[in-house]
PDB file of C-alpha atoms and ligand atoms in Angstrom:
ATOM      1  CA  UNK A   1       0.000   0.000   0.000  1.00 77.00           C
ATOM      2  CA  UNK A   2       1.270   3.358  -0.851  1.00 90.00           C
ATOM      3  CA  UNK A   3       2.032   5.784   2.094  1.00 89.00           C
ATOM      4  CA  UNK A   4       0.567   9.173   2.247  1.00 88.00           C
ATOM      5  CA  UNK A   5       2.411  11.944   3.451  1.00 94.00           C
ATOM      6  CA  UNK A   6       0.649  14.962   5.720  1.00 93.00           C
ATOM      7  CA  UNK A   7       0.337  17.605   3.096  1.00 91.00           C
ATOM      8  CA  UNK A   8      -0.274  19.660   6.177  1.00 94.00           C
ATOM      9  CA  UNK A   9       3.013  18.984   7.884  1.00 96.00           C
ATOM     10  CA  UNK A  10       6.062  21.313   8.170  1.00 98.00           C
ATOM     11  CA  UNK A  11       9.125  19.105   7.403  1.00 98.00           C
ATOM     12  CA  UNK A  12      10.972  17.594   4.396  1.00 98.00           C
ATOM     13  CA  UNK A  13      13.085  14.865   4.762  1.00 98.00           C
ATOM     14  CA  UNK A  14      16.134  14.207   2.980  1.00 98.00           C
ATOM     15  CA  UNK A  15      17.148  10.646   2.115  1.00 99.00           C
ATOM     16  CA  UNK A  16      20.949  10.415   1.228  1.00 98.00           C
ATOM     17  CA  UNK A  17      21.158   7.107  -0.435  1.00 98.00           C
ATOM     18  CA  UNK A  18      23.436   7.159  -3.104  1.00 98.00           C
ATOM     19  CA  UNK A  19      26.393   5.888  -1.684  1.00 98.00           C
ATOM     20  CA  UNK A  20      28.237   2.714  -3.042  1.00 97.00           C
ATOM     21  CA  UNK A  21      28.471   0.385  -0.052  1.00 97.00           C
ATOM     22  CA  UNK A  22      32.011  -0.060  -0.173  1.00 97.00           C
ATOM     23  CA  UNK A  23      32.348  -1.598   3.230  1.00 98.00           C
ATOM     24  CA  UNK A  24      29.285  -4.073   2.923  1.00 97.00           C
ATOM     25  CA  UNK A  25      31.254  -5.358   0.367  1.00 96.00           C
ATOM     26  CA  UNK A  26      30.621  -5.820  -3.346  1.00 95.00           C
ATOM     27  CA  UNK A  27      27.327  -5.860  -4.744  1.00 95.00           C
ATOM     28  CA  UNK A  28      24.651  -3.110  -5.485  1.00 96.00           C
ATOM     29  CA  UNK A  29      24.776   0.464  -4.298  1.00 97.00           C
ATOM     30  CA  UNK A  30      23.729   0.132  -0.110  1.00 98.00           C
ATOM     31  CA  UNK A  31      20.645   1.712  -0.068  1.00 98.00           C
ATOM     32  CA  UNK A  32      19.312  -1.284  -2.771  1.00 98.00           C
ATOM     33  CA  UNK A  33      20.676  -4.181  -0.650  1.00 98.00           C
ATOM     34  CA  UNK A  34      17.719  -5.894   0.476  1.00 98.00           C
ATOM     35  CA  UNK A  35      17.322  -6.313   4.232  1.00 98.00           C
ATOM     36  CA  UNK A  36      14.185  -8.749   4.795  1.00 97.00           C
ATOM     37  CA  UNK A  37      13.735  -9.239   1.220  1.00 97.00           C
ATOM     38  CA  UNK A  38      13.469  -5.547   0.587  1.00 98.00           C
ATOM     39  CA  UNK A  39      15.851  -2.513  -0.363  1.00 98.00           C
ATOM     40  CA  UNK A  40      17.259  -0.748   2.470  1.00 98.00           C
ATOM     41  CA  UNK A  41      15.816   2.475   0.877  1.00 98.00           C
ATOM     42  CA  UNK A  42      12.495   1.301   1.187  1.00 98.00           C
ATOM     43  CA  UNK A  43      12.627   0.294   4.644  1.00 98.00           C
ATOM     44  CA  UNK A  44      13.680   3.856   5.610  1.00 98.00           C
ATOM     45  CA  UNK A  45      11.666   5.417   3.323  1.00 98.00           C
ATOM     46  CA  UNK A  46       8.264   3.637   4.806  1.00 98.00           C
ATOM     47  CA  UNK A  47       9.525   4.070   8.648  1.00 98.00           C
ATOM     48  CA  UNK A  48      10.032   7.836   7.935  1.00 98.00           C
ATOM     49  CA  UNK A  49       6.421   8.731   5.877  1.00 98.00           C
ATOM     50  CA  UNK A  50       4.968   7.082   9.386  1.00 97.00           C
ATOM     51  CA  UNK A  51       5.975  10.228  11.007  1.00 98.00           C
ATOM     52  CA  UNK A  52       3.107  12.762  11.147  1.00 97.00           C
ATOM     53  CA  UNK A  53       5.152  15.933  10.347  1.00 98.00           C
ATOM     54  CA  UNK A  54       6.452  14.439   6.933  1.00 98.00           C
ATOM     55  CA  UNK A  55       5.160  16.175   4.229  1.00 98.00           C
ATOM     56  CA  UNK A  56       7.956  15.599   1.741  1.00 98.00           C
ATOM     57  CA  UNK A  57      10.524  13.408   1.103  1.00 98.00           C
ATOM     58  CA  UNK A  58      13.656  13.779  -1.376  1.00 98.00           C
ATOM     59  CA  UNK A  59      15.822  11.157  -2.054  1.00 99.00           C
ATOM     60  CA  UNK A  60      19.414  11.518  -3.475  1.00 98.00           C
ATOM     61  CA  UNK A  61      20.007   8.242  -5.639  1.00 98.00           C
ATOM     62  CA  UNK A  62      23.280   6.783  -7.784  1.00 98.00           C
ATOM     63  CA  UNK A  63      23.447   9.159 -10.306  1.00 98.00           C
ATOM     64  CA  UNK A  64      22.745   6.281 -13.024  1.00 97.00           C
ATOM     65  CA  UNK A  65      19.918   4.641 -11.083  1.00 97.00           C
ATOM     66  CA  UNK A  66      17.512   7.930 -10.954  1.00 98.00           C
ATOM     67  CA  UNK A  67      15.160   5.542 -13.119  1.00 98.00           C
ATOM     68  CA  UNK A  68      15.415   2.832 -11.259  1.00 98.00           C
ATOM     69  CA  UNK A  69      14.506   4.189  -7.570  1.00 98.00           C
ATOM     70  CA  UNK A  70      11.879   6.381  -8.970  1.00 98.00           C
ATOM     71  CA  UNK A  71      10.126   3.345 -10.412  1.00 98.00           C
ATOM     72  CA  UNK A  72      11.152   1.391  -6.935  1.00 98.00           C
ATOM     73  CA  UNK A  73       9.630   3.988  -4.525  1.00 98.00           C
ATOM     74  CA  UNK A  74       6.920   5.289  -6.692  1.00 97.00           C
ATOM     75  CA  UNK A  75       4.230   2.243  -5.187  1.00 97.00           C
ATOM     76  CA  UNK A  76       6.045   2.990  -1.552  1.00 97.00           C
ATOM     77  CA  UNK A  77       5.172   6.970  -0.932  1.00 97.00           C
ATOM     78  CA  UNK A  78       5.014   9.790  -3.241  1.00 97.00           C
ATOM     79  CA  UNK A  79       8.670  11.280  -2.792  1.00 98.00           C
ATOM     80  CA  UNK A  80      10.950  13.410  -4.840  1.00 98.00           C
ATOM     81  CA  UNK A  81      14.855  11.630  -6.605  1.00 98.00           C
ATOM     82  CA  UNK A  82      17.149  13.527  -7.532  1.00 98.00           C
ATOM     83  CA  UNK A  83      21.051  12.118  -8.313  1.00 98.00           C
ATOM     84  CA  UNK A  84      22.962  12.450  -5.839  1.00 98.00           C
ATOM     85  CA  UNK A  85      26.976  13.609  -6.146  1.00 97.00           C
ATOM     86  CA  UNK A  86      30.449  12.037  -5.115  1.00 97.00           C
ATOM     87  CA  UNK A  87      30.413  12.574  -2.040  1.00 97.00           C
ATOM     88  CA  UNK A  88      27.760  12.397   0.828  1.00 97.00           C
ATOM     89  CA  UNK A  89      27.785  16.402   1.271  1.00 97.00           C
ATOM     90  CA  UNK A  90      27.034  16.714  -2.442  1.00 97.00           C
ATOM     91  CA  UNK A  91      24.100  14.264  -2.437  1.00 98.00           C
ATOM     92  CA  UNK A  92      22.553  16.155   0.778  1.00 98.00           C
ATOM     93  CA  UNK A  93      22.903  19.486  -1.045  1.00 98.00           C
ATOM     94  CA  UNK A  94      21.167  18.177  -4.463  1.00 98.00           C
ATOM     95  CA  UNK A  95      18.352  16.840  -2.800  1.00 98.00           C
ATOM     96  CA  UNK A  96      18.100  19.839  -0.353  1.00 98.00           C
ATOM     97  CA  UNK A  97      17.540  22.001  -3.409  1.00 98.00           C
ATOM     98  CA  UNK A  98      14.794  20.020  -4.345  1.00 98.00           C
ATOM     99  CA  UNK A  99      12.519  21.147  -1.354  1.00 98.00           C
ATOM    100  CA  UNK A 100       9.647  23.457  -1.890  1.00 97.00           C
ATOM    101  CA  UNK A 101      10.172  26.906  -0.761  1.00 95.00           C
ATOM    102  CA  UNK A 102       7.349  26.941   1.719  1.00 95.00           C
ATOM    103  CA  UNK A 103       8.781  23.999   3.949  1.00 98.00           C
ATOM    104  CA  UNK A 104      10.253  25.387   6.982  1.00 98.00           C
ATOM    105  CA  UNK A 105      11.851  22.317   9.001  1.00 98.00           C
ATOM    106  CA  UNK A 106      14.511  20.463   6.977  1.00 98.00           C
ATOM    107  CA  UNK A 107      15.332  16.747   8.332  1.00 98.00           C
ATOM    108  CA  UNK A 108      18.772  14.711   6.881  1.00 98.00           C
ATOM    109  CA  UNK A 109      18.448  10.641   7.500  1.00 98.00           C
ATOM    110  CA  UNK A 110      20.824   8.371   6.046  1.00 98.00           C
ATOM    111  CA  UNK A 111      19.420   5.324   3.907  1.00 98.00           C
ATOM    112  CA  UNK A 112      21.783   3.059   5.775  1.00 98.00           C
ATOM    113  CA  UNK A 113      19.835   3.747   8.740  1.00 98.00           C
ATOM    114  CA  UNK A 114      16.443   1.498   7.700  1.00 98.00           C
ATOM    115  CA  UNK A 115      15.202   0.751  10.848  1.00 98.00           C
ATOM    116  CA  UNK A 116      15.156   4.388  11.863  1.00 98.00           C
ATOM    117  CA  UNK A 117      12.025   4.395  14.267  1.00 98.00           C
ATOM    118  CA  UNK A 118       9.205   6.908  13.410  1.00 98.00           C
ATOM    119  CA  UNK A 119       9.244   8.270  16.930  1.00 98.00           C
ATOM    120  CA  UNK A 120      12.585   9.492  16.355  1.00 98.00           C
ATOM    121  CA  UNK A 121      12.226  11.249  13.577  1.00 98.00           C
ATOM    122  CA  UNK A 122       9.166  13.135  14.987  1.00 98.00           C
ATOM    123  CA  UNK A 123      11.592  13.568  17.824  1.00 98.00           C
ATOM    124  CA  UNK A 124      13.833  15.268  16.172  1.00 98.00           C
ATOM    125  CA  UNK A 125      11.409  17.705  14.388  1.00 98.00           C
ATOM    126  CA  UNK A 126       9.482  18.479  17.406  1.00 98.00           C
ATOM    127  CA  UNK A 127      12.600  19.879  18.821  1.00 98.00           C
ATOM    128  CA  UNK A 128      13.175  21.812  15.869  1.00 98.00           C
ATOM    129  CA  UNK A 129       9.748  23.303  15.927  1.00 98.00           C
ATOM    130  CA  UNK A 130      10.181  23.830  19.752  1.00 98.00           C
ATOM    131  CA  UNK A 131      12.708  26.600  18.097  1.00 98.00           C
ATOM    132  CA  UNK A 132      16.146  24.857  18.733  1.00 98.00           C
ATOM    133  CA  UNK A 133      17.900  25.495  15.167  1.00 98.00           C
ATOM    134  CA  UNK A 134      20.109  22.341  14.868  1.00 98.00           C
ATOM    135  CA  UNK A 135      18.884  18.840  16.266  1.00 98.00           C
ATOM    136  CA  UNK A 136      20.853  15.589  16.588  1.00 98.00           C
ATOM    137  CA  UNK A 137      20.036  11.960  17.988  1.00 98.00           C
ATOM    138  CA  UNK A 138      22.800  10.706  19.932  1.00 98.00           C
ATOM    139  CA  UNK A 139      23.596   7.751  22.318  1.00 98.00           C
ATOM    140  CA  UNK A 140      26.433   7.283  24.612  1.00 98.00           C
ATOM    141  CA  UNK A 141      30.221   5.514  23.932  1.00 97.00           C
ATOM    142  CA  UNK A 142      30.217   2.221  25.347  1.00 95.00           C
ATOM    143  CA  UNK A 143      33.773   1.574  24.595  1.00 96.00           C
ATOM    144  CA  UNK A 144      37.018   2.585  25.942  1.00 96.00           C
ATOM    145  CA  UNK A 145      38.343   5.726  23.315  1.00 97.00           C
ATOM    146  CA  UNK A 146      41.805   5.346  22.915  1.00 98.00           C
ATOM    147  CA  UNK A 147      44.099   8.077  20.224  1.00 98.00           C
ATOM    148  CA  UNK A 148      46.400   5.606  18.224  1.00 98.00           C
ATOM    149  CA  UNK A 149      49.192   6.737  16.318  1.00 98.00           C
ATOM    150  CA  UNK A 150      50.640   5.779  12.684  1.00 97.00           C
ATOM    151  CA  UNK A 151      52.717   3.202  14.671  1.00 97.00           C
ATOM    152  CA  UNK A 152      50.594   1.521  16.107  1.00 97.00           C
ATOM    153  CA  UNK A 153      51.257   2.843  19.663  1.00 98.00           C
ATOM    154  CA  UNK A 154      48.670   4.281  22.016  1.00 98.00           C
ATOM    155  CA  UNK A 155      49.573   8.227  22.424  1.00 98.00           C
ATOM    156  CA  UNK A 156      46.521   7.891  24.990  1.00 97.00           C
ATOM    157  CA  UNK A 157      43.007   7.302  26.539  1.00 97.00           C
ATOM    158  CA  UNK A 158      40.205  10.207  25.462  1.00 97.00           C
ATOM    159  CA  UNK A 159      37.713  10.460  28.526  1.00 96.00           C
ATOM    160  CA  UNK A 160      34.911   8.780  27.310  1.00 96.00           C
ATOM    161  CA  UNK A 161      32.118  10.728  29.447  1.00 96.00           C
ATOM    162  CA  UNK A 162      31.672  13.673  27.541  1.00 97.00           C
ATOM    163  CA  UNK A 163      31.442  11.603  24.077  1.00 98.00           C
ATOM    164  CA  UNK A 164      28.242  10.724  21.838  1.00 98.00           C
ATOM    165  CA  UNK A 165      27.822   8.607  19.016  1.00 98.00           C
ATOM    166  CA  UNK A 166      25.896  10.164  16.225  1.00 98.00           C
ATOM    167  CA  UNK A 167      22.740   9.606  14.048  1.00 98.00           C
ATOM    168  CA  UNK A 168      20.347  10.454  11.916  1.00 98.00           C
ATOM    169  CA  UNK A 169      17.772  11.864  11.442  1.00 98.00           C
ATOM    170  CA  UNK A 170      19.086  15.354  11.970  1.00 98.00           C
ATOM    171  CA  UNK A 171      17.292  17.943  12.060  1.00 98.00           C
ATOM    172  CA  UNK A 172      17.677  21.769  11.045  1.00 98.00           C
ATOM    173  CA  UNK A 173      15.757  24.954   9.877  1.00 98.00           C
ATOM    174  CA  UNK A 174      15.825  25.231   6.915  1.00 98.00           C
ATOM    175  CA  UNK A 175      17.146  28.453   6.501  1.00 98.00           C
ATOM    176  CA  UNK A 176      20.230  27.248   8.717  1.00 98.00           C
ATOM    177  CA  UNK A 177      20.878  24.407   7.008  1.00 98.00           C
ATOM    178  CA  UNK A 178      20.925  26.239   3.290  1.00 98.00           C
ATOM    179  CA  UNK A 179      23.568  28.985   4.950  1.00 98.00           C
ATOM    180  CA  UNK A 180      25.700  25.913   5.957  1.00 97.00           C
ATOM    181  CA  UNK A 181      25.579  23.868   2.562  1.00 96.00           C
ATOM    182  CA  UNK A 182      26.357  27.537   0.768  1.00 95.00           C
ATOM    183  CA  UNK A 183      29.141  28.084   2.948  1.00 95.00           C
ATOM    184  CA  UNK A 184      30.424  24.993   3.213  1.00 92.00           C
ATOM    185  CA  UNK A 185      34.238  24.354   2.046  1.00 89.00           C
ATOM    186  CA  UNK A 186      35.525  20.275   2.625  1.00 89.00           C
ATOM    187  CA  UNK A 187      33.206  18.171   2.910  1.00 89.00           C
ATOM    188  CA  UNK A 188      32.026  16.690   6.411  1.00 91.00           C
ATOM    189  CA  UNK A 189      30.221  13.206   7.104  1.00 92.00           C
ATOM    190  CA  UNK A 190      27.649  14.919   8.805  1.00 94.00           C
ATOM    191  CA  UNK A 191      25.324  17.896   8.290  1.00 96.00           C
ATOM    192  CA  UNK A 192      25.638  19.497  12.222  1.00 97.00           C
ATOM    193  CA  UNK A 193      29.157  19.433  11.763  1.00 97.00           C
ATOM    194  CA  UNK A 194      28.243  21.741   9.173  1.00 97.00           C
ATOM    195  CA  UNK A 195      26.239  23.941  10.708  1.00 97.00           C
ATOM    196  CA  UNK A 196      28.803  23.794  14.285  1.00 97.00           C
ATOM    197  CA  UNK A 197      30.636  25.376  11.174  1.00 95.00           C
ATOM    198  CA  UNK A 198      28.454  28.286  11.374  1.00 95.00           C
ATOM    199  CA  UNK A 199      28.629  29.208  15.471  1.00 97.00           C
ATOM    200  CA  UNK A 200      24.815  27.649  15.543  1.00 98.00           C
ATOM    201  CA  UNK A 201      24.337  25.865  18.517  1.00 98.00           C
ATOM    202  CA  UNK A 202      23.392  22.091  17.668  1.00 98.00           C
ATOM    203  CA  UNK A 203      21.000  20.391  20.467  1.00 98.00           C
ATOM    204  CA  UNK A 204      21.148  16.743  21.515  1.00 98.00           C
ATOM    205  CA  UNK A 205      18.052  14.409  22.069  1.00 98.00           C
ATOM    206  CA  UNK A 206      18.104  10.491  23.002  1.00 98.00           C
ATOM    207  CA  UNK A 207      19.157   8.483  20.023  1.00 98.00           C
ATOM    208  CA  UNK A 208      18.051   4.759  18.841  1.00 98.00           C
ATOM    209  CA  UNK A 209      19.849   1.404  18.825  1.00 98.00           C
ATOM    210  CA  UNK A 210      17.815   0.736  16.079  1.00 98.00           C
ATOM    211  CA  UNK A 211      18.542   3.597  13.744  1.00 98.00           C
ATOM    212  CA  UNK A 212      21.952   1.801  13.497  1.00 98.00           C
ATOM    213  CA  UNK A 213      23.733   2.420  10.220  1.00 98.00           C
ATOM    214  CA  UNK A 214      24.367  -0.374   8.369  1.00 98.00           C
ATOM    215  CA  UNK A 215      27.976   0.103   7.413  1.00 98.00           C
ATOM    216  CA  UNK A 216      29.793  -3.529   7.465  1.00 98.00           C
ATOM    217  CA  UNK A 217      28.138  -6.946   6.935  1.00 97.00           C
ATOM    218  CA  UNK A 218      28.163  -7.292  10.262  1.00 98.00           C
ATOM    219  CA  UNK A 219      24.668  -4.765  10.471  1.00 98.00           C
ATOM    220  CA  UNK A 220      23.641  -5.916   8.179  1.00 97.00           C
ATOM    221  CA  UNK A 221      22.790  -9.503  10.148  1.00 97.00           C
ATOM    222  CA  UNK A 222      22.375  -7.308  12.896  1.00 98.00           C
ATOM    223  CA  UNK A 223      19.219  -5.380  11.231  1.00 98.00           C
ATOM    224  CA  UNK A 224      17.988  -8.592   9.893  1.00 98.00           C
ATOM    225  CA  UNK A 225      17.660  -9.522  13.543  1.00 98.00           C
ATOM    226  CA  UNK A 226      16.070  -6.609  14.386  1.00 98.00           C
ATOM    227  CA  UNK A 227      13.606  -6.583  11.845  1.00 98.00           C
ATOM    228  CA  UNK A 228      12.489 -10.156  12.220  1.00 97.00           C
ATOM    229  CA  UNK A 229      11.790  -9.494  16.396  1.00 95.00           C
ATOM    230  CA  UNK A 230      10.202  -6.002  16.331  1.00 89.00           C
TER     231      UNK A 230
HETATM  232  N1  LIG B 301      25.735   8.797   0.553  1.00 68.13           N
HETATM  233  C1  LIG B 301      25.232   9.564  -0.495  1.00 68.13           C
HETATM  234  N2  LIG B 301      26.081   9.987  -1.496  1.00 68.13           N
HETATM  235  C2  LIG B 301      27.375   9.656  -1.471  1.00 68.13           C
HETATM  236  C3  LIG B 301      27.914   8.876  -0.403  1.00 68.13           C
HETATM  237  C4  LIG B 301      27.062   8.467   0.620  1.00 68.13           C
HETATM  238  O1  LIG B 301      24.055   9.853  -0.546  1.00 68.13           O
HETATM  239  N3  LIG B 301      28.138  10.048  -2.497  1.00 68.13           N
HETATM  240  C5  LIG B 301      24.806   8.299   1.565  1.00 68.13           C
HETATM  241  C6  LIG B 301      24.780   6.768   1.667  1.00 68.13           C
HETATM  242  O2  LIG B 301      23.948   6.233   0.638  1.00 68.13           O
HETATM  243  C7  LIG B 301      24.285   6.523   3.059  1.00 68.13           C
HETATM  244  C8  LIG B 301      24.730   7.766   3.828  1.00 68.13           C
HETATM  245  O3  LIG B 301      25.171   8.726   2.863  1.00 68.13           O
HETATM  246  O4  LIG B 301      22.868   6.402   3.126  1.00 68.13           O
HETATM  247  C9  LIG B 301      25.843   7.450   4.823  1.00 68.13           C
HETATM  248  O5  LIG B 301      26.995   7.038   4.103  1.00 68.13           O
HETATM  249  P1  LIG B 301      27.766   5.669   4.326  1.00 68.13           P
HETATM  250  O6  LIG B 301      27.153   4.885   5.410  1.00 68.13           O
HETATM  251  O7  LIG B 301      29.224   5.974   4.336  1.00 68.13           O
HETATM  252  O8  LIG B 301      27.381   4.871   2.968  1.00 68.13           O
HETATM  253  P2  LIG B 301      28.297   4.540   1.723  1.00 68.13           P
HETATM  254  O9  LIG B 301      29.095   5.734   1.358  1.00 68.13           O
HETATM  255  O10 LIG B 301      27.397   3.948   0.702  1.00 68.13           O
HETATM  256  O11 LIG B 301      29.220   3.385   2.317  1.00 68.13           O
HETATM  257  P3  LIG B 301      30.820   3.260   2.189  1.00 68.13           P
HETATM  258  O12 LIG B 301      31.376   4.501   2.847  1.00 68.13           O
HETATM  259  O13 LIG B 301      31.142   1.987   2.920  1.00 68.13           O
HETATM  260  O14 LIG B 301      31.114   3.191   0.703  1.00 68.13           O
HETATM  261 MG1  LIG B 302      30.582   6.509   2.741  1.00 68.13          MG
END
């Protein structure tokens, strides 16, 4: 069944998904490897149109499968594809001038994250509309942090309190998050990092075991768990 977005919500979310999958191995760009028996893509795509604020979606695909995800996504939920560029910045940027002008709250989640739960993307824009200008899901480091040099040798141990892990979705208005793609210089592998760029003040909120990002083969048997016991 096709999803419906809210055509009265206030936030576009962008879908970078047109990276290669390089660690996962060889085989089709990441956001098609199925997960379940479907495309990663599609798994995000469906758990993000289930959050009420959603009123458009824009995905940034392979550059030479435009066709191909259109035609994939078109019976999932009525979203926008662009192609996305060499590097992740470059893909967030195409699809980001793809939003309507009108839209005010701007979301970024990663197709690698599929099992991104709905809650946390209305998390994430709630905080935004609540007025904070730059929103991130986080979750603590478990492990010991330790700075390694070229040699091998520990140069020492980073005090692991004050660290977070990052997700997606991240959040932004839009206005803030336009400013930081026009200014940007090198790219980054995140959008906040971005905007921390710009002196805006990014805002934590509880993060999601499940909104892992499936990176090396390892999650992906990791979200196949997941998805067969939620
Ligand atoms: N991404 C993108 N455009 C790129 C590179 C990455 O849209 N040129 C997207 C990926 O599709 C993914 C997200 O950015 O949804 C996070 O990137 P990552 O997990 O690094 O995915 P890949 O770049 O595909 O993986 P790898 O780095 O192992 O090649
Ligand atoms: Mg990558």
């Amino acid at each position: 069944m096709t999803a419906q977005l809210n055509p009265r919500g206030d936030v576009a979310v962008l879908v970078p998904a047109a990276g290669s999958g390089t660690r996962l191995g060889p085989g089709a760009p990441k956001a098609l490897r199925l997960l379940g028996g479907e495309p990663l893509l599609v798994h995000a795509l469906r758990r993000i149109c289930q959050a009420p604020s959603v009123a458009v979606v824009v995905v940034a695909a392979p550059p030479d499968e435009v066709a191909g995800v259109r035609a994939l996504l078109a019976p999932v939920a009525p979203v926008t594809v662009v192609a996305g560029g060499a590097h992740r910045q470059a893909s967030v940027a195409a699809a980001l001038a793809a939003v309507p002008p009108d839209v005010p709250i701007v979301l970024v989640h990663d197709a690698a994250r599929a099992l991104v739960p709905p809650d946390l993307v209305e998390s994430v824009a709630s905080a935004v509309r609540a007025g904070a200008d730059a929103v991130i899901p986080v979750l603590p480091v478990v492990d010991t942090i330790k700075e390694v040099g070229p040699d091998d040798a520990v140069r020492g141990t980073v005090d692991r309190a004050p660290l977070r892990a990052v997700q997606t979705p991240q959040g932004f208005r839009r206005q803030i998050l336009a400013a930081a793609h026009a200014a940007a210089v090198d790219p980054l592998t995140d959008d906040a990092g971005l905007v921390e760029k710009q002196g805006v003040r990014v805002t934590c909120v509880p993060g999601s075991d499940h909104a892992l990002k499936i990176t090396r083969p390892f999650d992906l048997l990791l979200a196949e768990h997941l998805l067969a016991t939620e």
